[in-house]
Coordinates of N, CA and C and ligand atoms in Angstrom, one line a residue:
M21 N 5.3 14.8 -15.0 CA 4.1 13.9 -15.1 C 3.8 13.3 -13.8
I22 N 4.8 12.7 -13.1 CA 4.6 12.2 -11.7 C 5.7 12.9 -10.9
G23 N 5.4 13.5 -9.8 CA 6.4 14.1 -9.0 C 6.1 13.8 -7.5
V24 N 7.0 13.1 -6.9 CA 6.8 12.7 -5.5 C 7.9 13.4 -4.6
Q25 N 7.5 14.0 -3.5 CA 8.5 14.6 -2.7 C 8.3 14.3 -1.2
G26 N 9.3 13.8 -0.5 CA 9.2 13.6 0.9 C 8.1 12.6 1.3
L27 N 7.8 11.6 0.4 CA 6.8 10.6 0.7 C 7.2 9.7 1.9
T28 N 6.4 9.7 2.9 CA 6.8 8.9 4.1 C 5.5 8.2 4.6
L29 N 5.5 6.9 4.7 CA 4.4 6.3 5.3 C 4.7 4.9 5.9
G30 N 3.9 4.4 6.8 CA 4.2 3.1 7.4 C 2.9 2.4 7.7
Y31 N 3.0 1.2 8.2 CA 1.9 0.4 8.6 C 2.0 0.2 10.1
G32 N 1.1 0.5 10.9 CA 1.1 0.2 12.3 C 2.4 0.7 13.0
G33 N 2.9 1.8 12.7 CA 4.1 2.3 13.3 C 5.4 1.9 12.7
R34 N 5.4 1.0 11.7 CA 6.6 0.6 11.0 C 6.7 1.4 9.7
T35 N 7.7 2.2 9.5 CA 7.9 3.0 8.3 C 8.3 2.1 7.1
V36 N 7.6 2.3 6.0 CA 7.9 1.5 4.8 C 8.5 2.4 3.8
L37 N 7.9 3.6 3.6 CA 8.5 4.5 2.6 C 9.0 5.7 3.4
R38 N 10.2 6.1 3.2 CA 10.9 7.1 4.0 C 11.4 8.3 3.2
D39 N 10.7 9.4 3.2 CA 11.2 10.6 2.6 C 11.6 10.3 1.1
L40 N 10.7 9.6 0.4 CA 10.9 9.1 -0.9 C 10.7 10.2 -2.0
E41 N 11.7 10.3 -2.9 CA 11.6 11.3 -4.0 C 11.4 10.5 -5.3
L42 N 10.6 11.0 -6.2 CA 10.5 10.3 -7.6 C 10.0 11.4 -8.6
S43 N 10.6 11.3 -9.8 CA 10.1 12.2 -10.8 C 10.1 11.4 -12.1
L44 N 9.0 11.4 -12.8 CA 8.8 10.7 -14.0 C 8.4 11.7 -15.1
A45 N 9.1 11.7 -16.2 CA 8.8 12.6 -17.3 C 7.7 12.0 -18.2
P46 N 6.9 12.8 -18.9 CA 5.9 12.3 -19.8 C 6.5 11.3 -20.9
G47 N 5.9 10.2 -21.1 CA 6.4 9.2 -22.1 C 7.5 8.3 -21.7
E48 N 8.0 8.5 -20.4 CA 9.0 7.6 -19.9 C 8.6 6.2 -19.6
F49 N 9.5 5.2 -19.7 CA 9.2 3.8 -19.3 C 10.2 3.6 -18.2
V50 N 9.7 3.4 -17.0 CA 10.6 3.2 -15.9 C 10.3 1.9 -15.1
Y51 N 11.4 1.2 -14.8 CA 11.2 0.0 -14.0 C 11.4 0.3 -12.6
L52 N 10.7 -0.5 -11.7 CA 10.9 -0.3 -10.3 C 11.2 -1.7 -9.7
Q53 N 12.4 -1.8 -9.1 CA 12.8 -3.1 -8.6 C 13.1 -3.0 -7.1
G54 N 13.4 -4.1 -6.4 CA 13.7 -4.0 -5.0 C 13.2 -5.3 -4.4
P55 N 13.8 -5.7 -3.2 CA 13.5 -6.9 -2.6 C 12.0 -7.0 -2.2
S56 N 11.6 -8.2 -2.0 CA 10.2 -8.4 -1.5 C 10.0 -7.7 -0.2
G57 N 8.8 -7.0 -0.1 CA 8.5 -6.3 1.1 C 9.2 -4.9 1.3
S58 N 9.9 -4.5 0.2 CA 10.6 -3.2 0.3 C 9.6 -2.0 0.1
G59 N 8.4 -2.2 -0.4 CA 7.5 -1.1 -0.5 C 7.1 -0.7 -1.9
K60 N 7.4 -1.5 -2.9 CA 7.1 -1.2 -4.3 C 5.6 -1.0 -4.5
S61 N 4.8 -2.1 -4.1 CA 3.4 -2.0 -4.3 C 2.8 -0.9 -3.4
T62 N 3.3 -0.6 -2.3 CA 2.8 0.5 -1.4 C 2.9 1.8 -2.2
L63 N 4.1 2.0 -2.9 CA 4.2 3.2 -3.7 C 3.2 3.3 -4.7
L64 N 2.9 2.2 -5.5 CA 1.9 2.2 -6.5 C 0.5 2.4 -5.9
R65 N 0.3 1.9 -4.7 CA -1.0 2.1 -4.1 C -1.2 3.5 -3.7
V66 N -0.2 4.2 -3.4 CA -0.3 5.7 -3.1 C -0.6 6.4 -4.4
L67 N 0.1 6.0 -5.5 CA -0.1 6.7 -6.8 C -1.6 6.5 -7.3
N68 N -2.1 5.2 -7.1 CA -3.4 5.0 -7.6 C -4.5 5.2 -6.6
R69 N -4.1 5.9 -5.5 CA -5.1 6.4 -4.5 C -5.8 5.3 -3.6
Q70 N -5.2 4.1 -3.6 CA -5.7 3.1 -2.7 C -5.3 3.5 -1.3
I71 N -4.2 4.2 -1.2 CA -3.7 4.7 0.1 C -3.7 6.2 0.1
E72 N -4.4 6.8 1.0 CA -4.5 8.2 1.0 C -3.9 8.9 2.2
S73 N -3.4 8.1 3.1 CA -2.9 8.7 4.3 C -1.4 8.6 4.3
Y74 N -0.7 9.7 4.1 CA 0.8 9.7 4.0 C 1.3 11.1 4.2
E75 N 2.6 11.2 4.5 CA 3.2 12.5 4.6 C 3.9 12.8 3.3
G76 N 4.0 14.1 2.9 CA 4.8 14.4 1.7 C 3.8 14.8 0.6
E77 N 4.3 15.1 -0.5 CA 3.5 15.6 -1.6 C 3.6 14.7 -2.9
V78 N 2.5 14.4 -3.5 CA 2.5 13.7 -4.7 C 1.7 14.5 -5.7
R79 N 2.4 14.8 -6.9 CA 1.7 15.6 -7.9 C 1.6 14.8 -9.2
I80 N 0.5 14.9 -9.9 CA 0.3 14.2 -11.2 C 0.0 15.4 -12.1
Q81 N 0.8 15.4 -13.2 CA 0.7 16.6 -14.1 C 0.7 17.9 -13.4
G82 N 1.5 18.0 -12.4 CA 1.6 19.2 -11.6 C 0.5 19.5 -10.6
R83 N -0.5 18.6 -10.5 CA -1.6 18.9 -9.6 C -1.5 17.9 -8.4
P84 N -1.8 18.5 -7.2 CA -1.6 17.6 -6.0 C -2.6 16.5 -6.1
L85 N -2.1 15.3 -5.9 CA -3.0 14.1 -6.0 C -4.1 14.1 -5.0
R86 N -3.8 14.6 -3.8 CA -4.8 14.6 -2.7 C -6.1 15.4 -3.1
S87 N -5.9 16.4 -4.0 CA -7.1 17.3 -4.2 C -7.7 16.9 -5.6
L88 N -7.2 15.9 -6.3 CA -7.8 15.5 -7.6 C -9.1 14.8 -7.3
P89 N -10.2 15.1 -8.0 CA -11.4 14.3 -7.9 C -11.1 12.9 -8.4
R90 N -11.8 12.0 -7.8 CA -11.6 10.6 -8.1 C -11.7 10.3 -9.6
F91 N -12.7 10.8 -10.3 CA -12.8 10.5 -11.7 C -11.7 11.0 -12.5
E92 N -11.1 12.2 -12.0 CA -10.0 12.8 -12.7 C -8.7 11.9 -12.5
A93 N -8.5 11.4 -11.3 CA -7.4 10.5 -11.1 C -7.5 9.2 -12.0
R94 N -8.8 8.8 -12.1 CA -9.0 7.6 -13.0 C -8.7 7.8 -14.4
R95 N -9.0 9.1 -14.9 CA -8.7 9.4 -16.2 C -7.2 9.5 -16.5
L96 N -6.5 9.9 -15.5 CA -5.0 10.1 -15.6 C -4.2 8.8 -15.5
M97 N -4.7 7.9 -14.7 CA -3.9 6.7 -14.3 C -4.7 5.5 -14.3
A98 N -4.1 4.4 -14.9 CA -4.7 3.1 -14.8 C -3.7 2.1 -14.2
T99 N -4.2 1.0 -13.6 CA -3.2 0.1 -13.0 C -3.5 -1.3 -13.6
I100 N -2.4 -2.1 -13.8 CA -2.6 -3.5 -14.1 C -1.8 -4.3 -13.0
H101 N -2.3 -5.5 -12.7 CA -1.7 -6.3 -11.6 C -1.3 -7.7 -12.2
Q102 N -0.5 -8.4 -11.4 CA -0.1 -9.8 -11.8 C -1.3 -10.7 -11.8
G103 N -2.3 -10.4 -11.0 CA -3.5 -11.3 -10.9 C -4.6 -11.0 -12.0
F104 N -4.3 -10.1 -12.9 CA -5.2 -9.7 -14.0 C -6.5 -9.0 -13.5
E105 N -7.2 -9.6 -12.5 CA -8.4 -9.0 -11.9 C -9.5 -8.7 -12.9
L106 N -9.8 -9.8 -13.8 CA -10.9 -9.7 -14.7 C -12.1 -10.3 -14.0
I107 N -13.3 -9.9 -14.5 CA -14.5 -10.4 -13.9 C -14.9 -11.6 -14.6
D108 N -15.0 -12.7 -13.8 CA -15.2 -14.1 -14.4 C -16.5 -14.2 -15.3
R109 N -17.6 -13.6 -14.8 CA -18.9 -13.8 -15.5 C -19.1 -12.8 -16.7
K110 N -18.1 -12.0 -16.9 CA -18.2 -11.1 -18.1 C -17.2 -11.6 -19.2
T111 N -17.6 -11.3 -20.5 CA -16.8 -11.7 -21.6 C -15.6 -10.8 -21.6
V112 N -14.6 -11.1 -22.5 CA -13.5 -10.3 -22.8 C -13.9 -8.8 -23.1
L113 N -14.8 -8.8 -24.1 CA -15.3 -7.5 -24.5 C -16.0 -6.7 -23.4
E114 N -16.8 -7.4 -22.6 CA -17.5 -6.7 -21.5 C -16.6 -6.3 -20.5
N115 N -15.5 -7.1 -20.2 CA -14.5 -6.7 -19.2 C -13.8 -5.4 -19.6
V116 N -13.5 -5.3 -20.9 CA -12.8 -4.1 -21.4 C -13.7 -2.9 -21.4
A117 N -15.0 -3.1 -21.9 CA -15.9 -2.0 -22.0 C -16.3 -1.4 -20.6
L118 N -16.2 -2.2 -19.6 CA -16.5 -1.7 -18.2 C -15.7 -0.5 -17.9
A119 N -14.4 -0.4 -18.4 CA -13.6 0.8 -18.0 C -14.2 2.1 -18.6
G120 N -14.9 2.0 -19.7 CA -15.6 3.2 -20.3 C -16.9 3.4 -19.7
E121 N -17.6 2.3 -19.3 CA -19.0 2.5 -18.8 C -18.9 3.2 -17.4
V122 N -17.9 2.8 -16.6 CA -17.8 3.5 -15.3 C -17.6 5.0 -15.4
L123 N -17.1 5.5 -16.5 CA -17.0 6.9 -16.7 C -18.2 7.5 -17.3
G124 N -19.2 6.7 -17.6 CA -20.5 7.2 -18.1 C -20.5 7.4 -19.6
A125 N -19.6 6.8 -20.3 CA -19.5 7.1 -21.8 C -20.6 6.3 -22.5
D126 N -20.9 6.7 -23.7 CA -22.0 6.1 -24.5 C -21.7 4.6 -24.8
P127 N -22.6 3.7 -24.5 CA -22.3 2.3 -24.6 C -21.8 1.8 -25.9
A128 N -22.5 2.3 -27.0 CA -22.1 1.9 -28.4 C -20.6 2.3 -28.7
A129 N -20.3 3.6 -28.3 CA -19.0 4.1 -28.5 C -18.0 3.3 -27.7
V130 N -18.3 3.0 -26.5 CA -17.4 2.2 -25.6 C -17.1 0.8 -26.2
R131 N -18.1 0.2 -26.7 CA -17.9 -1.2 -27.3 C -17.0 -1.1 -28.5
A132 N -17.2 0.0 -29.3 CA -16.4 0.2 -30.5 C -14.9 0.4 -30.1
K133 N -14.7 1.2 -29.1 CA -13.4 1.5 -28.6 C -12.8 0.2 -28.0
A134 N -13.6 -0.5 -27.3 CA -13.1 -1.8 -26.7 C -12.6 -2.7 -27.7
Q135 N -13.4 -2.8 -28.8 CA -13.0 -3.7 -30.0 C -11.6 -3.2 -30.5
E136 N -11.5 -1.9 -30.7 CA -10.3 -1.3 -31.2 C -9.1 -1.7 -30.3
F137 N -9.2 -1.5 -29.0 CA -8.1 -1.8 -28.1 C -7.8 -3.3 -28.1
L138 N -8.9 -4.2 -28.2 CA -8.6 -5.6 -28.1 C -7.8 -6.0 -29.4
H139 N -8.1 -5.3 -30.5 CA -7.3 -5.5 -31.7 C -5.8 -5.1 -31.5
K140 N -5.7 -4.0 -30.9 CA -4.3 -3.4 -30.6 C -3.5 -4.4 -29.8
V141 N -4.1 -5.1 -28.8 CA -3.3 -6.0 -27.9 C -3.3 -7.4 -28.5
G142 N -3.8 -7.6 -29.7 CA -3.8 -8.9 -30.3 C -4.8 -9.9 -29.8
M143 N -6.0 -9.4 -29.4 CA -7.0 -10.3 -28.8 C -8.3 -10.3 -29.8
E144 N -8.1 -9.9 -31.0 CA -9.2 -10.0 -31.9 C -9.7 -11.4 -32.1
G145 N -11.0 -11.6 -32.2 CA -11.5 -13.0 -32.3 C -11.8 -13.7 -31.0
K146 N -11.4 -13.0 -29.9 CA -11.6 -13.6 -28.5 C -12.6 -12.8 -27.7
E147 N -13.3 -11.9 -28.4 CA -14.1 -10.9 -27.7 C -15.2 -11.6 -26.8
D148 N -15.7 -12.7 -27.3 CA -16.8 -13.4 -26.6 C -16.4 -14.5 -25.7
H149 N -15.1 -14.6 -25.5 CA -14.6 -15.6 -24.6 C -14.8 -15.1 -23.1
F150 N -14.8 -16.1 -22.2 CA -14.8 -15.7 -20.8 C -13.4 -15.9 -20.3
P151 N -13.0 -15.2 -19.2 CA -11.7 -15.3 -18.7 C -11.2 -16.7 -18.5
R152 N -12.1 -17.6 -18.0 CA -11.6 -19.0 -17.8 C -11.2 -19.7 -19.0
Q153 N -11.6 -19.1 -20.2 CA -11.2 -19.8 -21.5 C -9.9 -19.2 -22.1
L154 N -9.2 -18.3 -21.3 CA -8.1 -17.7 -21.8 C -6.8 -18.2 -21.1
S155 N -5.7 -18.0 -21.8 CA -4.4 -18.3 -21.2 C -4.0 -17.1 -20.3
G156 N -2.9 -17.3 -19.5 CA -2.5 -16.2 -18.7 C -2.1 -14.9 -19.5
G157 N -1.4 -15.2 -20.6 CA -1.0 -14.0 -21.4 C -2.2 -13.3 -22.0
E158 N -3.2 -14.1 -22.4 CA -4.4 -13.5 -23.0 C -5.2 -12.7 -21.9
M159 N -5.2 -13.2 -20.7 CA -5.9 -12.5 -19.6 C -5.2 -11.2 -19.4
Q160 N -3.8 -11.2 -19.4 CA -3.1 -9.9 -19.2 C -3.3 -9.0 -20.3
R161 N -3.4 -9.5 -21.6 CA -3.7 -8.6 -22.7 C -5.0 -7.9 -22.5
T162 N -6.0 -8.7 -22.1 CA -7.4 -8.1 -21.8 C -7.3 -7.1 -20.8
A163 N -6.6 -7.4 -19.7 CA -6.4 -6.4 -18.6 C -5.8 -5.1 -19.1
I164 N -4.8 -5.2 -20.0 CA -4.1 -4.1 -20.5 C -5.0 -3.3 -21.4
A165 N -5.8 -4.0 -22.2 CA -6.8 -3.2 -23.1 C -7.8 -2.5 -22.2
R166 N -8.2 -3.1 -21.1 CA -9.2 -2.4 -20.2 C -8.5 -1.2 -19.5
A167 N -7.2 -1.4 -19.1 CA -6.5 -0.3 -18.5 C -6.4 0.9 -19.4
L168 N -6.1 0.6 -20.7 CA -5.8 1.7 -21.6 C -7.0 2.2 -22.4
L169 N -8.1 1.7 -22.2 CA -9.3 2.1 -22.9 C -9.6 3.6 -22.9
N170 N -9.4 4.2 -21.8 CA -9.7 5.6 -21.7 C -8.4 6.5 -22.0
R171 N -7.4 5.8 -22.6 CA -6.2 6.5 -22.9 C -5.6 7.3 -21.8
P172 N -5.4 6.6 -20.6 CA -4.8 7.4 -19.5 C -3.3 7.7 -19.9
P173 N -2.8 8.9 -19.5 CA -1.4 9.2 -19.8 C -0.5 8.3 -19.0
I174 N -0.9 7.8 -17.9 CA 0.0 7.0 -17.0 C -0.5 5.6 -16.8
L175 N 0.4 4.6 -17.0 CA 0.0 3.2 -16.6 C 0.9 2.7 -15.5
L176 N 0.3 2.3 -14.4 CA 1.1 1.7 -13.3 C 0.9 0.2 -13.4
A177 N 2.1 -0.5 -13.5 CA 2.0 -2.0 -13.7 C 2.7 -2.6 -12.5
D178 N 1.9 -3.4 -11.7 CA 2.5 -4.0 -10.5 C 2.8 -5.5 -10.8
E179 N 4.0 -5.8 -11.2 CA 4.4 -7.1 -11.6 C 3.5 -7.7 -12.6
P180 N 3.2 -7.1 -13.7 CA 2.2 -7.5 -14.7 C 2.6 -8.9 -15.3
T181 N 3.9 -9.3 -15.2 CA 4.3 -10.5 -15.8 C 4.5 -11.6 -14.8
G182 N 4.2 -11.3 -13.5 CA 4.6 -12.2 -12.4 C 3.9 -13.6 -12.5
N183 N 2.8 -13.7 -13.2 CA 2.1 -15.0 -13.3 C 2.3 -15.7 -14.6
L184 N 3.2 -15.1 -15.4 CA 3.4 -15.6 -16.8 C 4.7 -16.3 -17.0
D185 N 4.8 -17.3 -17.9 CA 6.1 -18.0 -18.2 C 6.9 -17.0 -19.0
G186 N 8.2 -17.4 -19.2 CA 9.2 -16.5 -19.7 C 8.8 -15.9 -21.1
E187 N 8.3 -16.7 -22.0 CA 7.9 -16.2 -23.3 C 6.7 -15.3 -23.3
N188 N 5.7 -15.7 -22.5 CA 4.5 -14.8 -22.4 C 4.9 -13.5 -21.7
A189 N 5.8 -13.6 -20.7 CA 6.2 -12.4 -20.0 C 6.9 -11.4 -20.9
F190 N 7.7 -11.9 -21.8 CA 8.5 -11.1 -22.7 C 7.5 -10.5 -23.7
R191 N 6.5 -11.2 -24.2 CA 5.5 -10.7 -25.1 C 4.7 -9.6 -24.5
I192 N 4.3 -9.7 -23.2 CA 3.6 -8.6 -22.5 C 4.5 -7.4 -22.4
L193 N 5.7 -7.6 -22.1 CA 6.6 -6.5 -22.0 C 6.8 -5.7 -23.3
E194 N 6.9 -6.5 -24.4 CA 6.9 -5.9 -25.7 C 5.7 -5.1 -26.0
L195 N 4.5 -5.7 -25.6 CA 3.3 -5.0 -25.8 C 3.2 -3.6 -25.1
L196 N 3.7 -3.6 -23.8 CA 3.7 -2.4 -23.0 C 4.6 -1.4 -23.7
W197 N 5.8 -1.8 -24.2 CA 6.7 -0.9 -24.9 C 6.0 -0.3 -26.1
E198 N 5.3 -1.2 -26.9 CA 4.7 -0.7 -28.1 C 3.6 0.3 -27.8
L199 N 2.9 0.1 -26.7 CA 1.8 1.1 -26.3 C 2.5 2.3 -25.8
N200 N 3.6 2.2 -25.1 CA 4.3 3.4 -24.7 C 4.7 4.2 -25.9
R201 N 5.2 3.6 -26.9 CA 5.6 4.3 -28.1 C 4.4 4.9 -28.9
S202 N 3.4 4.0 -29.2 CA 2.3 4.4 -30.0 C 1.4 5.4 -29.3
E203 N 1.1 5.2 -28.0 CA 0.1 6.0 -27.3 C 0.8 7.1 -26.5
G204 N 2.1 7.0 -26.3 CA 2.9 8.0 -25.5 C 2.6 7.7 -24.0
T205 N 2.1 6.6 -23.6 CA 1.8 6.3 -22.2 C 3.0 6.2 -21.4
T206 N 3.0 7.0 -20.3 CA 4.1 6.9 -19.3 C 3.9 5.6 -18.5
V207 N 5.0 4.8 -18.4 CA 4.8 3.5 -17.7 C 5.7 3.4 -16.5
L208 N 5.2 3.0 -15.4 CA 6.0 2.7 -14.2 C 5.7 1.2 -13.9
M209 N 6.7 0.4 -14.1 CA 6.5 -1.1 -14.0 C 7.3 -1.7 -12.9
V210 N 6.7 -2.3 -11.9 CA 7.4 -3.1 -10.9 C 7.7 -4.5 -11.5
T211 N 8.9 -4.9 -11.4 CA 9.2 -6.2 -11.8 C 10.4 -6.8 -11.0
H212 N 10.3 -8.1 -10.7 CA 11.4 -8.8 -10.1 C 12.4 -9.3 -11.1
S213 N 12.0 -9.2 -12.4 CA 12.8 -9.9 -13.4 C 13.9 -9.0 -14.0
T214 N 15.1 -9.2 -13.6 CA 16.2 -8.5 -14.2 C 16.4 -8.9 -15.7
E215 N 16.0 -10.2 -15.9 CA 16.1 -10.7 -17.3 C 15.2 -9.8 -18.3
L216 N 14.0 -9.4 -17.8 CA 13.2 -8.6 -18.7 C 13.8 -7.2 -18.8
V217 N 14.3 -6.7 -17.7 CA 14.9 -5.3 -17.8 C 16.1 -5.3 -18.7
R218 N 16.8 -6.4 -18.7 CA 18.0 -6.5 -19.6 C 17.5 -6.6 -21.0
A219 N 16.4 -7.3 -21.2 CA 15.9 -7.5 -22.6 C 15.5 -6.2 -23.2
M220 N 14.9 -5.3 -22.4 CA 14.4 -4.0 -23.0 C 14.8 -2.9 -21.9
P221 N 16.1 -2.6 -21.9 CA 16.6 -1.7 -20.8 C 16.0 -0.3 -20.9
S222 N 15.8 0.3 -19.7 CA 15.3 1.6 -19.5 C 15.7 2.1 -18.1
R223 N 15.4 3.3 -17.8 CA 15.7 3.8 -16.4 C 15.1 2.9 -15.4
T224 N 15.9 2.5 -14.4 CA 15.5 1.5 -13.4 C 15.7 2.1 -12.0
L225 N 14.7 2.0 -11.2 CA 14.8 2.5 -9.8 C 14.8 1.4 -8.9
H226 N 15.5 1.5 -7.8 CA 15.7 0.4 -6.9 C 15.2 0.8 -5.5
M227 N 14.2 0.1 -5.0 CA 13.7 0.5 -3.6 C 14.7 0.0 -2.6
N228 N 15.1 0.9 -1.8 CA 16.2 0.6 -0.8 C 16.0 1.3 0.5
G229 N 15.6 0.6 1.5 CA 15.4 1.3 2.8 C 14.3 2.4 2.8
G230 N 13.3 2.1 1.9 CA 12.2 3.0 1.8 C 12.4 4.2 0.9
R231 N 13.6 4.2 0.3 CA 13.9 5.3 -0.7 C 14.2 4.6 -2.1
L232 N 14.3 5.5 -3.1 CA 14.6 5.0 -4.4 C 16.0 5.4 -4.9
D233 N 16.8 4.4 -5.3 CA 18.1 4.7 -5.9 C 18.0 4.4 -7.4
A234 N 18.6 5.2 -8.2 CA 18.7 4.9 -9.6 C 19.7 3.8 -9.9
V235 N 19.4 2.9 -10.8 CA 20.4 1.9 -11.2 C 20.8 2.2 -12.6
E236 N 22.1 2.4 -12.8 CA 22.5 2.7 -14.2 C 22.3 1.5 -15.1
P237 N 21.9 1.7 -16.4 CA 21.6 0.6 -17.3 C 22.8 -0.3 -17.4
C238 N 24.1 0.3 -17.3 CA 25.3 -0.6 -17.4 C 25.4 -1.6 -16.3
E239 N 24.9 -1.2 -15.1 CA 24.9 -2.1 -13.9 C 24.0 -3.3 -14.2
I240 N 22.8 -3.0 -14.8 CA 21.9 -4.0 -15.1 C 22.5 -5.0 -16.2
L241 N 23.1 -4.3 -17.2 CA 23.6 -5.2 -18.3 C 24.7 -6.0 -17.8
S242 N 25.5 -5.6 -16.8 CA 26.6 -6.4 -16.4 C 26.3 -7.3 -15.2
S243 N 25.0 -7.1 -14.7 CA 24.7 -8.0 -13.5 C 24.2 -9.4 -14.0
Ligands
ATP9 N1 -2.1 -3.4 4.6 C1 -0.9 -3.6 5.2 N2 -0.9 -3.7 6.6 C2 0.3 -3.9 7.2 N3 1.5 -4.1 6.6 C3 1.5 -4.0 5.3 C4 0.3 -3.8 4.5 N4 0.6 -3.9 3.2 C5 1.9 -4.1 3.1 N5 2.5 -4.2 4.4 C6 3.9 -4.4 4.7 O1 4.6 -3.3 4.1 C7 5.8 -3.7 3.6 C8 5.9 -3.3 2.1 O2 4.9 -4.1 1.4 P1 4.8 -4.0 -0.2 O3 3.7 -4.9 -0.6 O4 4.7 -2.6 -0.6 O5 6.2 -4.6 -0.7 P2 6.7 -5.0 -2.2 O6 8.1 -4.4 -2.3 O7 5.7 -4.6 -3.2 O8 6.8 -6.6 -2.0 P3 6.7 -7.8 -3.1 O9 7.9 -7.6 -4.0 O10 6.8 -9.0 -2.2 O11 5.4 -7.6 -3.7 C9 5.9 -5.2 3.8 O12 6.7 -5.4 4.9 C10 4.5 -5.6 4.0 O13 4.4 -6.7 4.9

């Protein structure tokens, strides 16, 4: 599903990712941990094509990421962030529908799909609210509905619970797991929270010196 070989890149002569290897199977839920500044977000920015200048090979569903047309990459992968990144002057429904509109889908069909996804993430009844009227957890639910509207096979989550309190963070993690099971979405989630990883253990990668080490679930459980 995702294959990375020999990924090397730096900023201004300082190497951040060094000969990095990564392989994610379809339907996997993988955590990515590591100290602040170790390059986790940089890796996600390569995968979602915000960074296009690097050495090495990145493949998505076997196809080189470099040669994927932009719309195709958008169909395959969506990203959510800790800052939610909703548009303030648009309602919840309009924010979610936007993901379908940018792909040129029929507006009525997009609205119906947006409603369906808002229901799936527990946001029914809040369609006409604006982001400022939502709690942090509700904003992230809306962002997740928007990310998954086009049913991308891959979801990249960059500290999606970073701005939420413990209980809301856990609820969002549960929701991501539920979507992983029901939609088969492959999830790569950056998190600083070992508590969350312990609550719902899965394969965990640790960014270390620009490379990724696997952390065995038993190490997480005993840490
Ligand atoms: N646009 C940029 N220009 C220069 N240096 C950058 C840029 N973006 C990131 N860096 C540097 O690259 C390194 C890796 O940053 P990155 O954001 O990928 O780390 P991270 O592991 O996601 O950190 P955190 O856990 O704090 O979010 C850091 O030292 C950072 O300062």
